[in-house]
Amino acid sequence: MTAPLVRDLPAFPVTGEDAATVVVVGAGAAGASAALEAAAAGADVLVLRKGDGSTRWAQGGLAAAVGRGDSLAEHAADTTVAGAGLCDDAAVAAVVGAAPAEVRRLVALGGRFDTAHLGMEGGHSHHRIVHAGGDASGAEVQRVLDADLAAACATGRVRVRDGGVALDAVLDGAGRVTGVLVGEAPAGGGPLTVTLVRTAALVLATGGFGHAYATTTNPEAITGDGLALAARAGAEVADVEFVQFHPTVLWVAGGRGRRPLVTEALRGAGAVLVDDDGRRVMAGAHPRGDLAPRDVVSATMARRMATLGVPHLWLDARRVGRERLEVGFPTMTAACRAQGIDPAEQPIPVAPGHHYACGGVRADLDGTTSVPGLLAVGEVAATGLHGANRLASNSITESLVAGRRAGGRLGRLAAAGDLRRPAGPDPDLPAPGTGAAPAARDARADAMAHHAGVLRHGEGLEHLAALLAAEPPGPAAACAAAVESANLHLVSLLVATAAWARTESRGSHRRGDFPDPDPAWERRIVLCRRGATLEVAVGATLGGR
């Protein structure tokens, strides 16, 4: 496959300037935690908040070994099994070990979490999912962190700028971050107003890249901005071929963009997947049946749908009972009723949809990347925790742990005087590129769903690469739509390149032309920009960054 060239953002004039010792992009679980820890240690922090992140919409919960009979070792083992041979053991041990304390910290901050009635989700050997409000756990995590962030803003320790998007990192001659370009859209649309924010540390906490696909559970603001920014800056990117598709996304004819998910915990409560004839989909497919790891369920569903020639299957939750559906799963029940479905009386139409990026900017749990001064935490980062497939409900836990570790380290450096706002002459700004036409976004997302979705094939990935190469350029001046389209184009290129390079099936990466796992591929694929092209490297060993 001949990889399409990396496209830089179109031109934008810089009309303003700001400064902060630490700039955090994103204010979900990872970003808010990083900002709060850095500020508590004395750093001057600016938070850029484009819109709603994924944390608020998470229905699942926090995986933590806090139940009777459970253990850190068993949580770690479940994580490693789900990761299909590509987990970093040190990252797994650190996150699993810190998870119970993170739950206690949220409770101490006023979080209303149910630690007495733990949920069960796919891939877990114990009931260990800590929930809030039934299926509104992410909203409760976000509420707690927002309150803490508001208090920090009131004291002047943190500033928040809403509505802006981080465009590009600004690097000095040694390749170190010295600033970030921030774009804000005028009320009536048109070219962005761009500010140069000088900073010593840029923390990416932007989530994944859900809207690279035709349907996703991610909110509208999740357009791969952080991953694309890092890739353009020359940061190493790892594991991006491993895209997790949630098995049970609410299906609606003609639906695209953000779609409600039907939480996995509903299957933990007894719901089962069936086809049009009422036959169990997961019977015989895995020892854990409907609670198999997500990659197994999604792939099994996709194959059954292809065999039957149908666009969706059914989740039969009638045995769960009306009272438990309404009390335990109010978000899901309301989403179904909005589509005219009563889950207590009718099976729910579901199909796999994009949900989570297991890979991203190559980083450790302190956020350190290959670019000095650039950090990545949460879903945008590839720490090795998830390997080839994320274990359900490990993501918010990881975001809290990594965010606090990164922010704490930056705060300590700032307090010691080792992290200071850069000063000096005006930096060299990134050269403008061609971008990608906003009008091509829907067709690109459809192609990603078809060729880089649950089931893949080498020929399809080559076709996807050709489509990406042939896309028309974007407008000469950067507007919000053009920036998002360019970011999604680059993210799609990263996924297609890594998926084509991995000639096996493993975890959430399933290729029809290479249907089996290959022990020789128990290695990570790392991508890095070199000029206008992507360099593909394969890690020699496991367990390291």
CSV table of N, CA and C in Angstrom, one decimal, residues 124-235:
chain,number,residue,atom,x,y,z
A,124,HIS,N,-14.8,-9.5,32.4
A,124,HIS,CA,-14.5,-9.5,33.8
A,124,HIS,C,-14.8,-10.9,34.5
A,125,SER,N,-14.0,-11.3,35.4
A,125,SER,CA,-14.3,-12.6,36.1
A,125,SER,C,-15.0,-12.3,37.4
A,126,HIS,N,-15.2,-11.0,37.8
A,126,HIS,CA,-15.9,-10.7,39.1
A,126,HIS,C,-16.8,-9.5,38.8
A,127,HIS,N,-17.8,-9.3,39.7
A,127,HIS,CA,-18.5,-8.1,39.7
A,127,HIS,C,-17.6,-7.0,40.3
A,128,ARG,N,-17.1,-6.1,39.5
A,128,ARG,CA,-16.2,-5.1,40.0
A,128,ARG,C,-16.4,-3.7,39.3
A,129,ILE,N,-17.5,-3.5,38.7
A,129,ILE,CA,-17.8,-2.2,38.0
A,129,ILE,C,-18.5,-1.3,39.0
A,130,VAL,N,-17.9,-0.2,39.4
A,130,VAL,CA,-18.5,0.7,40.3
A,130,VAL,C,-19.4,1.7,39.5
A,131,HIS,N,-20.7,1.8,39.8
A,131,HIS,CA,-21.6,2.6,39.1
A,131,HIS,C,-22.1,3.8,39.9
A,132,ALA,N,-22.7,4.7,39.2
A,132,ALA,CA,-23.4,5.8,39.8
A,132,ALA,C,-24.7,6.1,38.9
A,133,GLY,N,-25.8,6.3,39.6
A,133,GLY,CA,-27.0,6.6,38.9
A,133,GLY,C,-27.4,5.5,37.9
A,134,GLY,N,-27.1,4.3,38.2
A,134,GLY,CA,-27.4,3.2,37.3
A,134,GLY,C,-26.5,3.2,36.1
A,135,ASP,N,-26.8,3.8,35.0
A,135,ASP,CA,-25.9,3.9,33.9
A,135,ASP,C,-25.5,5.3,33.5
A,136,ALA,N,-25.3,6.1,34.6
A,136,ALA,CA,-24.9,7.5,34.4
A,136,ALA,C,-23.6,7.7,35.2
A,137,SER,N,-22.7,6.8,35.2
A,137,SER,CA,-21.5,6.8,35.9
A,137,SER,C,-20.5,7.9,35.4
A,138,GLY,N,-20.4,8.0,34.1
A,138,GLY,CA,-19.5,9.1,33.6
A,138,GLY,C,-20.0,10.5,33.9
A,139,ALA,N,-21.3,10.7,33.9
A,139,ALA,CA,-21.8,12.0,34.2
A,139,ALA,C,-21.5,12.4,35.7
A,140,GLU,N,-21.5,11.4,36.6
A,140,GLU,CA,-21.2,11.6,38.0
A,140,GLU,C,-19.7,11.9,38.2
A,141,VAL,N,-18.9,11.2,37.5
A,141,VAL,CA,-17.4,11.5,37.5
A,141,VAL,C,-17.2,12.9,37.0
A,142,GLN,N,-17.8,13.3,35.9
A,142,GLN,CA,-17.6,14.6,35.3
A,142,GLN,C,-18.2,15.7,36.3
A,143,ARG,N,-19.3,15.4,36.9
A,143,ARG,CA,-19.9,16.4,37.9
A,143,ARG,C,-18.9,16.7,39.0
A,144,VAL,N,-18.3,15.7,39.6
A,144,VAL,CA,-17.4,15.8,40.7
A,144,VAL,C,-16.2,16.6,40.2
A,145,LEU,N,-15.6,16.3,39.1
A,145,LEU,CA,-14.4,17.0,38.6
A,145,LEU,C,-14.7,18.4,38.2
A,146,ASP,N,-15.9,18.6,37.6
A,146,ASP,CA,-16.3,20.0,37.2
A,146,ASP,C,-16.4,20.9,38.4
A,147,ALA,N,-16.9,20.4,39.5
A,147,ALA,CA,-17.0,21.2,40.7
A,147,ALA,C,-15.7,21.5,41.3
A,148,ASP,N,-14.8,20.5,41.3
A,148,ASP,CA,-13.4,20.8,41.7
A,148,ASP,C,-12.7,21.8,40.8
A,149,LEU,N,-12.9,21.7,39.5
A,149,LEU,CA,-12.3,22.6,38.6
A,149,LEU,C,-12.8,24.0,38.8
A,150,ALA,N,-14.1,24.1,39.0
A,150,ALA,CA,-14.7,25.4,39.2
A,150,ALA,C,-14.1,26.1,40.5
A,151,ALA,N,-13.9,25.3,41.5
A,151,ALA,CA,-13.3,25.8,42.7
A,151,ALA,C,-11.9,26.3,42.5
A,152,ALA,N,-11.2,25.6,41.7
A,152,ALA,CA,-9.8,26.0,41.3
A,152,ALA,C,-9.8,27.3,40.5
A,153,CYS,N,-10.8,27.4,39.6
A,153,CYS,CA,-10.9,28.6,38.8
A,153,CYS,C,-11.2,29.8,39.7
A,154,ALA,N,-12.0,29.6,40.7
A,154,ALA,CA,-12.4,30.7,41.6
A,154,ALA,C,-11.3,31.2,42.4
A,155,THR,N,-10.3,30.4,42.6
A,155,THR,CA,-9.1,30.8,43.4
A,155,THR,C,-8.0,31.4,42.5
A,156,GLY,N,-8.2,31.3,41.2
A,156,GLY,CA,-7.2,31.8,40.2
A,156,GLY,C,-6.1,30.8,39.9
A,157,ARG,N,-6.2,29.6,40.4
A,157,ARG,CA,-5.2,28.6,40.1
A,157,ARG,C,-5.3,28.0,38.7
A,158,VAL,N,-6.5,28.1,38.2
A,158,VAL,CA,-6.7,27.5,36.8
A,158,VAL,C,-7.6,28.5,36.0
A,159,ARG,N,-7.3,28.6,34.8
A,159,ARG,CA,-8.2,29.3,33.8
A,159,ARG,C,-8.7,28.3,32.8
A,160,VAL,N,-10.0,28.6,32.4
A,160,VAL,CA,-10.6,27.7,31.4
A,160,VAL,C,-11.0,28.6,30.2
A,161,ARG,N,-10.6,28.2,29.0
A,161,ARG,CA,-11.1,28.8,27.8
A,161,ARG,C,-12.0,27.9,27.1
A,162,ASP,N,-13.3,28.2,26.9
A,162,ASP,CA,-14.3,27.3,26.3
A,162,ASP,C,-14.4,27.7,24.8
A,163,GLY,N,-14.6,26.6,24.0
A,163,GLY,CA,-15.0,26.8,22.6
A,163,GLY,C,-13.8,26.8,21.7
A,164,GLY,N,-12.6,26.8,22.2
A,164,GLY,CA,-11.4,26.8,21.3
A,164,GLY,C,-10.9,25.4,21.0
A,165,VAL,N,-10.1,25.3,19.9
A,165,VAL,CA,-9.6,24.0,19.6
A,165,VAL,C,-8.1,24.2,19.4
A,166,ALA,N,-7.3,23.3,20.0
A,166,ALA,CA,-5.8,23.3,19.8
A,166,ALA,C,-5.5,22.8,18.4
A,167,LEU,N,-4.8,23.7,17.6
A,167,LEU,CA,-4.6,23.5,16.2
A,167,LEU,C,-3.3,22.7,16.0
A,168,ASP,N,-2.2,23.3,16.4
A,168,ASP,CA,-0.8,22.8,16.2
A,168,ASP,C,0.1,23.1,17.4
A,169,ALA,N,1.0,22.2,17.7
A,169,ALA,CA,2.0,22.5,18.7
A,169,ALA,C,3.1,23.4,18.0
A,170,VAL,N,3.7,24.3,18.8
A,170,VAL,CA,4.8,25.1,18.3
A,170,VAL,C,6.0,24.6,18.9
A,171,LEU,N,7.0,24.2,18.1
A,171,LEU,CA,8.3,23.6,18.6
A,171,LEU,C,9.5,24.6,18.3
A,172,ASP,N,10.5,24.5,19.2
A,172,ASP,CA,11.7,25.2,19.0
A,172,ASP,C,12.6,24.4,18.1
A,173,GLY,N,13.8,24.9,17.9
A,173,GLY,CA,14.8,24.3,17.0
A,173,GLY,C,15.2,22.9,17.5
A,174,ALA,N,15.1,22.6,18.8
A,174,ALA,CA,15.4,21.3,19.3
A,174,ALA,C,14.3,20.4,19.3
A,175,GLY,N,13.1,20.8,18.8
A,175,GLY,CA,12.0,19.9,18.8
A,175,GLY,C,11.2,19.9,20.1
A,176,ARG,N,11.4,20.9,21.0
A,176,ARG,CA,10.7,21.0,22.2
A,176,ARG,C,9.5,21.9,22.1
A,177,VAL,N,8.4,21.5,22.8
A,177,VAL,CA,7.2,22.4,22.7
A,177,VAL,C,7.4,23.7,23.4
A,178,THR,N,7.1,24.8,22.7
A,178,THR,CA,7.2,26.1,23.3
A,178,THR,C,5.8,26.8,23.3
A,179,GLY,N,4.8,26.2,22.7
A,179,GLY,CA,3.5,26.9,22.6
A,179,GLY,C,2.5,26.0,21.8
A,180,VAL,N,1.3,26.5,21.8
A,180,VAL,CA,0.3,25.8,21.0
A,180,VAL,C,-0.6,26.9,20.4
A,181,LEU,N,-1.0,26.7,19.2
A,181,LEU,CA,-1.9,27.6,18.4
A,181,LEU,C,-3.4,27.2,18.7
A,182,VAL,N,-4.2,28.1,19.2
A,182,VAL,CA,-5.5,27.9,19.6
A,182,VAL,C,-6.5,28.6,18.7
A,183,GLY,N,-7.4,27.9,18.0
A,183,GLY,CA,-8.4,28.6,17.2
A,183,GLY,C,-9.8,28.7,17.8
A,184,GLU,N,-10.4,29.8,17.6
A,184,GLU,CA,-11.8,30.0,18.0
A,184,GLU,C,-12.6,30.5,16.9
A,185,ALA,N,-13.8,29.9,16.7
A,185,ALA,CA,-14.7,30.2,15.6
A,185,ALA,C,-15.5,31.4,15.9
A,186,PRO,N,-15.6,32.4,15.0
A,186,PRO,CA,-16.5,33.5,15.1
A,186,PRO,C,-18.0,33.0,15.2
A,187,ALA,N,-18.8,33.8,15.9
A,187,ALA,CA,-20.2,33.4,16.1
A,187,ALA,C,-20.9,33.1,14.8
A,188,GLY,N,-20.6,33.8,13.7
A,188,GLY,CA,-21.3,33.6,12.4
A,188,GLY,C,-20.5,32.7,11.5
A,189,GLY,N,-19.5,31.9,12.0
A,189,GLY,CA,-18.7,31.1,11.2
A,189,GLY,C,-17.6,31.9,10.5
A,190,GLY,N,-16.9,31.2,9.6
A,190,GLY,CA,-15.8,31.9,8.9
A,190,GLY,C,-14.5,31.5,9.4
A,191,PRO,N,-13.4,32.1,9.0
A,191,PRO,CA,-12.0,31.7,9.4
A,191,PRO,C,-11.9,31.9,10.9
A,192,LEU,N,-11.0,31.0,11.5
A,192,LEU,CA,-10.8,31.0,12.9
A,192,LEU,C,-10.0,32.2,13.3
A,193,THR,N,-10.2,32.7,14.5
A,193,THR,CA,-9.3,33.6,15.2
A,193,THR,C,-8.3,32.8,16.0
A,194,VAL,N,-7.0,33.0,15.7
A,194,VAL,CA,-6.0,32.2,16.2
A,194,VAL,C,-5.1,32.9,17.2
A,195,THR,N,-4.8,32.3,18.4
A,195,THR,CA,-4.0,32.8,19.4
A,195,THR,C,-2.8,31.9,19.6
A,196,LEU,N,-1.6,32.5,19.8
A,196,LEU,CA,-0.4,31.7,20.2
A,196,LEU,C,-0.4,31.7,21.7
A,197,VAL,N,-0.5,30.5,22.3
A,197,VAL,CA,-0.3,30.4,23.7
A,197,VAL,C,1.1,29.8,24.0
A,198,ARG,N,1.9,30.6,24.6
A,198,ARG,CA,3.3,30.1,25.0
A,198,ARG,C,3.1,29.2,26.2
A,199,THR,N,3.8,28.1,26.2
A,199,THR,CA,3.7,27.2,27.3
A,199,THR,C,5.0,26.3,27.4
A,200,ALA,N,5.2,25.8,28.6
A,200,ALA,CA,6.3,24.9,28.8
A,200,ALA,C,5.9,23.4,28.7
A,201,ALA,N,4.6,23.2,28.9
A,201,ALA,CA,4.1,21.8,28.8
A,201,ALA,C,2.7,21.8,28.2
A,202,LEU,N,2.5,21.0,27.2
A,202,LEU,CA,1.2,20.9,26.5
A,202,LEU,C,0.7,19.5,26.8
A,203,VAL,N,-0.5,19.4,27.5
A,203,VAL,CA,-1.0,18.1,27.9
A,203,VAL,C,-2.3,17.8,27.0
A,204,LEU,N,-2.2,16.8,26.2
A,204,LEU,CA,-3.3,16.4,25.4
A,204,LEU,C,-4.2,15.4,26.2
A,205,ALA,N,-5.5,15.8,26.3
A,205,ALA,CA,-6.5,14.9,27.0
A,205,ALA,C,-7.8,15.0,26.2
A,206,THR,N,-7.6,14.8,24.9
A,206,THR,CA,-8.7,15.1,23.9
A,206,THR,C,-9.6,13.9,23.6
A,207,GLY,N,-9.4,12.8,24.2
A,207,GLY,CA,-10.2,11.6,23.9
A,207,GLY,C,-9.8,11.0,22.6
A,208,GLY,N,-10.7,10.3,21.9
A,208,GLY,CA,-10.4,9.5,20.8
A,208,GLY,C,-10.7,10.2,19.4
A,209,PHE,N,-11.2,9.4,18.5
A,209,PHE,CA,-11.4,9.9,17.2
A,209,PHE,C,-12.7,9.3,16.6
A,210,GLY,N,-13.8,9.3,17.4
A,210,GLY,CA,-15.0,8.6,17.0
A,210,GLY,C,-15.6,9.0,15.7
A,211,HIS,N,-15.5,10.3,15.4
A,211,HIS,CA,-16.2,10.8,14.2
A,211,HIS,C,-15.4,10.6,12.9
A,212,ALA,N,-14.3,9.8,13.0
A,212,ALA,CA,-13.7,9.3,11.8
A,212,ALA,C,-14.6,8.2,11.2
A,213,TYR,N,-15.5,7.7,12.0
A,213,TYR,CA,-16.4,6.6,11.5
A,213,TYR,C,-17.8,7.1,11.3
A,214,ALA,N,-18.6,6.4,10.5
A,214,ALA,CA,-20.0,6.8,10.2
A,214,ALA,C,-20.9,6.9,11.5
A,215,THR,N,-20.7,5.9,12.4
A,215,THR,CA,-21.5,5.9,13.6
A,215,THR,C,-20.5,5.7,14.8
A,216,THR,N,-20.8,6.4,15.9
A,216,THR,CA,-19.9,6.3,17.0
A,216,THR,C,-20.7,6.6,18.3
A,217,THR,N,-20.3,6.2,19.4
A,217,THR,CA,-20.9,6.6,20.7
A,217,THR,C,-20.3,7.9,21.2
A,218,ASN,N,-19.3,8.4,20.5
A,218,ASN,CA,-18.6,9.6,21.0
A,218,ASN,C,-19.4,10.9,20.8
A,219,PRO,N,-19.3,11.9,21.6
A,219,PRO,CA,-19.9,13.2,21.4
A,219,PRO,C,-19.3,13.9,20.2
A,220,GLU,N,-20.0,14.9,19.7
A,220,GLU,CA,-19.7,15.6,18.5
A,220,GLU,C,-18.3,16.2,18.5
A,221,ALA,N,-17.8,16.6,19.6
A,221,ALA,CA,-16.5,17.3,19.7
A,221,ALA,C,-15.3,16.4,19.5
A,222,ILE,N,-15.5,15.0,19.5
A,222,ILE,CA,-14.4,14.1,19.5
A,222,ILE,C,-14.0,13.8,18.0
A,223,THR,N,-13.1,14.6,17.5
A,223,THR,CA,-12.7,14.5,16.1
A,223,THR,C,-11.2,14.3,15.9
A,224,GLY,N,-10.6,13.6,16.8
A,224,GLY,CA,-9.2,13.2,16.7
A,224,GLY,C,-8.2,14.4,16.7
A,225,ASP,N,-8.6,15.5,17.4
A,225,ASP,CA,-7.8,16.7,17.3
A,225,ASP,C,-6.4,16.5,18.0
A,226,GLY,N,-6.4,15.9,19.2
A,226,GLY,CA,-5.2,15.7,19.9
A,226,GLY,C,-4.2,14.7,19.2
A,227,LEU,N,-4.8,13.6,18.7
A,227,LEU,CA,-3.9,12.6,18.0
A,227,LEU,C,-3.3,13.2,16.7
A,228,ALA,N,-4.1,14.0,16.0
A,228,ALA,CA,-3.7,14.6,14.8
A,228,ALA,C,-2.6,15.7,15.1
A,229,LEU,N,-2.8,16.5,16.1
A,229,LEU,CA,-1.8,17.5,16.5
A,229,LEU,C,-0.5,16.8,16.8
A,230,ALA,N,-0.5,15.8,17.6
A,230,ALA,CA,0.7,15.1,18.0
A,230,ALA,C,1.4,14.5,16.8
A,231,ALA,N,0.6,13.8,15.9
A,231,ALA,CA,1.2,13.2,14.7
A,231,ALA,C,1.9,14.3,13.8
A,232,ARG,N,1.2,15.4,13.7
A,232,ARG,CA,1.8,16.5,12.8
A,232,ARG,C,3.1,17.0,13.5
A,233,ALA,N,3.2,17.0,14.8
A,233,ALA,CA,4.4,17.4,15.5
A,233,ALA,C,5.5,16.4,15.5
A,234,GLY,N,5.3,15.2,15.0
A,234,GLY,CA,6.3,14.2,14.9
A,234,GLY,C,6.3,13.3,16.1
A,235,ALA,N,5.3,13.2,16.9
A,235,ALA,CA,5.2,12.3,18.0
A,235,ALA,C,5.0,10.9,17.5
